[in-house]
Tab-separated table of C-alpha atoms in Angstrom:
chain	number	residue	atom	x	y	z
Q	1	UNK	CA	35.551	-21.222	-28.087
Q	2	UNK	CA	34.194	-19.904	-31.173
Q	3	UNK	CA	31.235	-22.662	-31.161
Q	4	UNK	CA	30.495	-21.334	-27.719
Q	5	UNK	CA	30.260	-17.920	-28.705
Q	6	UNK	CA	28.328	-18.767	-31.595
Q	7	UNK	CA	25.830	-20.746	-29.329
Q	8	UNK	CA	25.576	-17.790	-26.879
Q	9	UNK	CA	24.550	-15.492	-29.679
Q	10	UNK	CA	22.022	-17.927	-30.817
Q	11	UNK	CA	20.449	-18.147	-27.525
Q	12	UNK	CA	20.520	-14.453	-27.093
Q	13	UNK	CA	18.448	-14.340	-30.253
Q	14	UNK	CA	15.836	-16.728	-29.042
Q	15	UNK	CA	15.505	-15.905	-25.427
Q	16	UNK	CA	12.180	-16.486	-23.642
Q	17	UNK	CA	11.918	-12.809	-22.304
Q	18	UNK	CA	13.929	-9.687	-20.807
Q	19	UNK	CA	14.230	-8.294	-17.264
Q	20	UNK	CA	16.372	-5.413	-16.875
Q	21	UNK	CA	17.863	-4.073	-13.708
Q	22	UNK	CA	17.293	-0.483	-13.455
Q	23	UNK	CA	18.245	2.242	-10.965
Q	24	UNK	CA	14.794	3.471	-10.340
Q	25	UNK	CA	11.426	2.397	-11.470
Q	26	UNK	CA	10.525	6.079	-12.121
Q	27	UNK	CA	12.877	6.743	-15.058
Q	28	UNK	CA	12.355	3.091	-16.496
Q	29	UNK	CA	8.867	1.492	-15.874
Q	30	UNK	CA	6.982	3.936	-14.177
Q	31	UNK	CA	3.570	2.919	-15.999
Q	32	UNK	CA	2.973	0.152	-13.457
Q	33	UNK	CA	2.453	2.696	-10.517
Q	34	UNK	CA	-0.361	5.251	-10.205
Q	35	UNK	CA	0.631	8.544	-11.353
Q	36	UNK	CA	4.010	6.934	-12.060
Q	37	UNK	CA	4.849	7.029	-7.872
Q	38	UNK	CA	6.264	3.668	-6.570
Q	39	UNK	CA	5.902	2.982	-2.981
Q	40	UNK	CA	8.298	4.891	-0.603
Q	41	UNK	CA	11.802	3.827	0.492
Q	42	UNK	CA	10.027	2.501	3.810
Q	43	UNK	CA	10.102	-0.999	2.290
Q	44	UNK	CA	13.255	-1.031	0.836
Q	45	UNK	CA	15.587	-3.814	1.772
Q	46	UNK	CA	19.325	-3.574	2.786
Q	47	UNK	CA	20.342	-5.225	-0.575
Q	48	UNK	CA	17.691	-4.236	-3.131
Q	49	UNK	CA	17.645	-5.076	-7.015
Q	50	UNK	CA	14.748	-2.932	-8.953
Q	51	UNK	CA	13.760	-5.209	-11.708
Q	52	UNK	CA	11.403	-3.854	-14.970
Q	53	UNK	CA	10.142	-7.471	-15.995
Q	54	UNK	CA	10.099	-7.605	-19.797
Q	55	UNK	CA	9.097	-10.543	-21.968
Q	56	UNK	CA	9.555	-10.378	-25.775
Q	57	UNK	CA	10.316	-6.701	-25.951
Q	58	UNK	CA	7.498	-5.395	-23.680
Q	59	UNK	CA	7.181	-4.585	-20.269
Q	60	UNK	CA	4.744	-6.392	-17.928
Q	61	UNK	CA	5.344	-5.651	-14.245
Q	62	UNK	CA	8.059	-4.147	-12.100
Q	63	UNK	CA	9.505	-5.951	-8.936
Q	64	UNK	CA	11.567	-4.893	-5.828
Q	65	UNK	CA	13.646	-7.678	-5.169
Q	66	UNK	CA	15.820	-8.565	-1.698
Q	67	UNK	CA	18.981	-10.112	-2.923
Q	68	UNK	CA	19.900	-10.997	0.574
Q	69	UNK	CA	16.532	-13.000	1.703
Q	70	UNK	CA	16.072	-14.071	-2.078
Q	71	UNK	CA	12.584	-12.998	-2.379
Q	72	UNK	CA	10.670	-10.125	-3.928
Q	73	UNK	CA	9.578	-7.262	-1.417
Q	74	UNK	CA	6.799	-6.335	-4.077
Q	75	UNK	CA	5.584	-6.492	-7.469
Q	76	UNK	CA	3.565	-3.667	-9.325
Q	77	UNK	CA	1.365	-4.391	-12.238
Q	78	UNK	CA	-2.117	-3.352	-14.124
Q	79	UNK	CA	-5.001	-5.617	-13.352
Q	80	UNK	CA	-5.849	-6.979	-16.779
Q	81	UNK	CA	-7.368	-10.659	-16.105
Q	82	UNK	CA	-8.568	-12.897	-18.978
Q	83	UNK	CA	-8.726	-16.653	-20.042
Q	84	UNK	CA	-5.784	-18.575	-20.933
Q	85	UNK	CA	-3.405	-21.420	-20.119
Q	86	UNK	CA	-1.138	-21.373	-17.007
Q	87	UNK	CA	2.475	-21.451	-18.270
Q	88	UNK	CA	4.750	-24.515	-16.839
Q	89	UNK	CA	8.248	-22.869	-17.312
Q	90	UNK	CA	9.942	-21.375	-14.580
Q	91	UNK	CA	12.544	-18.740	-15.397
Q	92	UNK	CA	15.498	-16.735	-13.410
Q	93	UNK	CA	17.157	-13.455	-13.611
Q	94	UNK	CA	20.860	-13.738	-15.086
Q	95	UNK	CA	21.545	-9.897	-14.282
Q	96	UNK	CA	21.347	-10.565	-10.560
Q	97	UNK	CA	24.775	-12.430	-11.032
Q	98	UNK	CA	26.206	-9.224	-12.536
Q	99	UNK	CA	25.976	-6.754	-15.359
Q	100	UNK	CA	28.003	-8.782	-17.615
Q	101	UNK	CA	25.256	-11.333	-18.213
Q	102	UNK	CA	22.276	-10.978	-20.343
Q	103	UNK	CA	19.093	-8.858	-19.787
Q	104	UNK	CA	17.127	-12.070	-20.123
Q	105	UNK	CA	14.751	-13.802	-18.180
Q	106	UNK	CA	16.087	-17.536	-18.659
Q	107	UNK	CA	15.632	-21.093	-17.920
Q	108	UNK	CA	18.394	-22.305	-15.482
Q	109	UNK	CA	19.585	-24.998	-17.843
Q	110	UNK	CA	19.864	-22.276	-20.588
Q	111	UNK	CA	22.218	-20.463	-18.425
Q	112	UNK	CA	24.322	-23.592	-17.333
Q	113	UNK	CA	24.431	-24.970	-20.791
Q	114	UNK	CA	25.176	-21.814	-22.938
Q	115	UNK	CA	26.620	-19.192	-20.638
Q	116	UNK	CA	29.192	-21.445	-18.637
Q	117	UNK	CA	27.207	-20.465	-15.457
Q	118	UNK	CA	27.418	-22.846	-12.503
Q	119	UNK	CA	24.333	-23.561	-10.545
Q	120	UNK	CA	26.269	-22.742	-7.313
Q	121	UNK	CA	27.024	-19.251	-9.110
Q	122	UNK	CA	23.671	-18.869	-9.930
Q	123	UNK	CA	22.277	-19.644	-6.601
Q	124	UNK	CA	24.315	-17.170	-4.731
Q	125	UNK	CA	22.449	-14.252	-6.512
Q	126	UNK	CA	18.645	-15.463	-6.196
Q	127	UNK	CA	16.455	-18.316	-5.305
Q	128	UNK	CA	16.670	-21.144	-7.811
Q	129	UNK	CA	14.197	-24.340	-8.546
Q	130	UNK	CA	16.003	-26.655	-5.956
Q	131	UNK	CA	15.069	-24.177	-3.131
Q	132	UNK	CA	11.392	-24.826	-3.626
Q	133	UNK	CA	11.721	-28.756	-3.879
Q	134	UNK	CA	10.527	-31.035	-1.226
Q	135	UNK	CA	8.641	-28.475	0.845
Q	136	UNK	CA	6.029	-29.286	3.326
Q	137	UNK	CA	3.029	-27.314	3.599
Q	138	UNK	CA	4.326	-24.550	1.515
Q	139	UNK	CA	4.622	-23.822	-2.369
Q	140	UNK	CA	5.786	-21.190	-4.780
Q	141	UNK	CA	3.136	-18.361	-4.439
Q	142	UNK	CA	3.242	-15.821	-7.055
Q	143	UNK	CA	2.952	-11.993	-5.951
Q	144	UNK	CA	1.829	-10.937	-9.166
Q	145	UNK	CA	-0.562	-13.722	-10.123
Q	146	UNK	CA	-0.482	-15.046	-13.897
Q	147	UNK	CA	-4.281	-15.092	-13.768
Q	148	UNK	CA	-4.476	-11.203	-13.540
Q	149	UNK	CA	-3.003	-11.107	-17.220
Q	150	UNK	CA	-4.945	-11.509	-20.364
Q	151	UNK	CA	-2.586	-13.012	-22.663
Q	152	UNK	CA	0.162	-15.775	-22.560
Q	153	UNK	CA	3.193	-13.684	-23.000
Q	154	UNK	CA	2.018	-11.623	-19.878
Q	155	UNK	CA	1.264	-14.814	-17.917
Q	156	UNK	CA	4.603	-16.217	-18.928
Q	157	UNK	CA	6.354	-13.111	-17.496
Q	158	UNK	CA	5.158	-13.908	-14.177
Q	159	UNK	CA	6.859	-17.282	-13.771
Q	160	UNK	CA	10.102	-15.769	-12.882
Q	161	UNK	CA	11.445	-16.917	-9.308
Q	162	UNK	CA	12.108	-13.120	-8.680
Q	163	UNK	CA	8.381	-12.910	-8.188
Q	164	UNK	CA	7.797	-15.895	-6.141
Q	165	UNK	CA	7.861	-16.528	-2.073
Q	166	UNK	CA	7.452	-19.499	0.102
Q	167	UNK	CA	3.770	-19.400	0.640
Q	168	UNK	CA	1.515	-21.503	2.999
Q	169	UNK	CA	-0.201	-23.968	0.540
Q	170	UNK	CA	-3.578	-23.784	2.394
Q	171	UNK	CA	-3.673	-19.895	1.916
Q	172	UNK	CA	-2.320	-20.157	-1.495
Q	173	UNK	CA	-4.802	-22.496	-2.831
Q	174	UNK	CA	-7.660	-20.987	-0.243
Q	175	UNK	CA	-8.337	-17.561	0.907
Q	176	UNK	CA	-5.734	-16.024	-1.090
Q	177	UNK	CA	-6.733	-17.543	-4.284
Q	178	UNK	CA	-10.368	-16.585	-3.393
Q	179	UNK	CA	-9.067	-13.074	-3.073
Q	180	UNK	CA	-7.099	-12.746	-6.243
Q	181	UNK	CA	-10.136	-14.419	-8.258
Q	182	UNK	CA	-13.240	-13.670	-6.821
Q	183	UNK	CA	-13.065	-10.923	-4.592
Q	184	UNK	CA	-10.753	-8.624	-7.163
Q	185	UNK	CA	-13.429	-9.065	-9.842
Q	186	UNK	CA	-16.103	-7.835	-7.613
Q	187	UNK	CA	-14.002	-4.815	-5.852
Q	188	UNK	CA	-12.747	-3.726	-9.772
Q	189	UNK	CA	-16.340	-3.477	-11.122
Q	190	UNK	CA	-16.681	-0.016	-12.766
Q	191	UNK	CA	-12.803	0.659	-12.616
Q	192	UNK	CA	-11.188	1.678	-15.924
Q	193	UNK	CA	-7.366	1.193	-14.825
Q	194	UNK	CA	-6.406	-0.754	-11.717
Q	195	UNK	CA	-2.973	-0.333	-10.414
Q	196	UNK	CA	-1.995	-3.493	-8.022
Q	197	UNK	CA	1.134	-3.749	-5.686
Q	198	UNK	CA	1.456	-7.002	-3.841
Q	199	UNK	CA	4.161	-7.808	-1.479
Q	200	UNK	CA	5.745	-10.005	1.329
Q	201	UNK	CA	6.895	-8.975	4.831
Q	202	UNK	CA	10.174	-10.765	5.708
Q	203	UNK	CA	9.571	-13.565	8.432
Q	204	UNK	CA	12.084	-15.076	10.939
Q	205	UNK	CA	12.155	-18.588	9.400
Q	206	UNK	CA	13.768	-19.735	6.098
Q	207	UNK	CA	13.693	-22.675	3.721
Q	208	UNK	CA	16.522	-24.253	1.549
Q	209	UNK	CA	18.861	-24.554	4.615
Q	210	UNK	CA	18.679	-20.882	5.343
Q	211	UNK	CA	18.812	-19.536	1.737
Q	212	UNK	CA	15.153	-18.151	1.183
Q	213	UNK	CA	12.997	-16.472	3.525
Q	214	UNK	CA	9.541	-17.326	4.406
Q	215	UNK	CA	7.458	-14.177	4.715
Q	216	UNK	CA	5.484	-13.516	7.893
Q	217	UNK	CA	2.689	-11.795	5.916
Q	218	UNK	CA	1.438	-11.340	2.316
Q	219	UNK	CA	-0.507	-8.384	1.256
Q	220	UNK	CA	-1.844	-6.722	-1.783
Q	221	UNK	CA	-3.217	-3.282	-2.366
Q	222	UNK	CA	-5.009	-1.942	-5.338
Q	223	UNK	CA	-5.890	1.721	-6.716
Q	224	UNK	CA	-8.650	2.040	-9.067
Q	225	UNK	CA	-9.462	4.842	-11.478
Q	226	UNK	CA	-13.326	4.833	-12.022
Q	227	UNK	CA	-12.978	8.112	-14.146
Q	228	UNK	CA	-10.751	11.243	-13.958
Q	229	UNK	CA	-12.586	12.404	-10.884
Q	230	UNK	CA	-13.235	9.177	-8.969
Q	231	UNK	CA	-11.029	6.758	-7.425
Q	232	UNK	CA	-11.079	3.662	-4.827
Q	233	UNK	CA	-8.521	1.832	-3.163
Q	234	UNK	CA	-8.184	-0.973	-0.781
Q	235	UNK	CA	-5.805	-3.521	0.701
Q	236	UNK	CA	-5.668	-6.904	2.354
Q	237	UNK	CA	-3.145	-8.776	4.473
Q	238	UNK	CA	-2.700	-12.358	5.488
Q	239	UNK	CA	-0.395	-14.069	8.108
Q	240	UNK	CA	1.551	-16.778	5.881
Q	241	UNK	CA	0.572	-19.694	8.079
Q	242	UNK	CA	-3.284	-19.074	8.228
Q	243	UNK	CA	-5.847	-19.594	5.612
Q	244	UNK	CA	-7.553	-16.119	6.417
Q	245	UNK	CA	-7.260	-12.726	4.389
Q	246	UNK	CA	-8.225	-9.625	5.940
Q	247	UNK	CA	-9.961	-6.902	3.841
Q	248	UNK	CA	-8.669	-3.300	4.775
Q	249	UNK	CA	-8.656	0.163	3.540
Q	250	UNK	CA	-5.421	1.386	2.095
Q	251	UNK	CA	-4.662	3.489	4.999
Q	252	UNK	CA	-5.132	0.736	7.381
Q	253	UNK	CA	-2.977	-1.619	5.252
Q	254	UNK	CA	-0.052	1.222	5.099
Q	255	UNK	CA	-0.339	1.367	8.946
Q	256	UNK	CA	-0.158	-2.365	9.426
Q	257	UNK	CA	2.941	-2.414	7.144
Q	258	UNK	CA	4.452	0.539	8.993
Q	259	UNK	CA	4.000	-1.274	12.359
Q	260	UNK	CA	5.455	-4.387	10.878
Q	261	UNK	CA	8.604	-3.134	9.284
Q	262	UNK	CA	9.073	-0.655	12.177
Q	263	UNK	CA	10.360	1.977	10.012
Q	264	UNK	CA	9.081	5.202	8.601
Q	265	UNK	CA	5.440	5.559	7.647
Q	266	UNK	CA	4.755	3.172	4.683
Q	267	UNK	CA	3.161	4.900	1.651
Q	268	UNK	CA	2.179	2.324	-1.367
Q	269	UNK	CA	0.377	4.634	-3.652
Q	270	UNK	CA	0.326	8.544	-4.696
Q	271	UNK	CA	-1.565	10.541	-2.375
Q	272	UNK	CA	-4.545	10.788	-4.780
Q	273	UNK	CA	-5.752	7.437	-3.905
Q	274	UNK	CA	-8.108	7.310	-1.097
Q	275	UNK	CA	-6.997	5.890	2.319
Q	276	UNK	CA	-10.179	5.514	3.695
């Protein structure tokens, strides 16, 4: 028993990263939202988890997670692209199992080996690696893409399954990738700071025997500060079974999401971001 305790302490000292479940983004990691204003409650699921994604003692982005559907609602981050290698390690969020577990992004095997956690116990709280095995026509789609970050630590932080949805493989490698890489570079020219919120609209189908929701749509929005007096904003949306991305104004995207969710009017950014 003492040996197990010592091993737990050792693993805690060499963790890959931290992710903190918080009561609100405004009080814990507001820096990823324009004027520290997250999207309004119109997108909030029935069983939400607010996660400040932290790696090596630094926050990198924020994720609103849907516990019941086991997918993120959205991830918010600062657009800071740069060259670098793509990480290969996938992580999970222990705190989704309960507050007694570490505030750490961990590998599945680390939890199973050192924290006496069963895979069944972990999988009740979130998506796990086996949920994404043997998919046909789908793959693991990042909401917050690793390519929008400038160093390995920030890229590594995006490789948590709480930032992943089942995405159409042609869309992920085609039109959506083109937007993330080529179009974002063009649209952000002249921007000093670009705030991004990327999300997924829950669909009517599931993978992994009904465990993980397959979104009907993937969307992204951006609010760019050119200077203290000038801003520009835009949005895109894609059906998650077609290799097409529709470029929209921010206001058009918010209206489409309002219709898709069927709730109150969606607001993704502070009102100072232009809607036209």
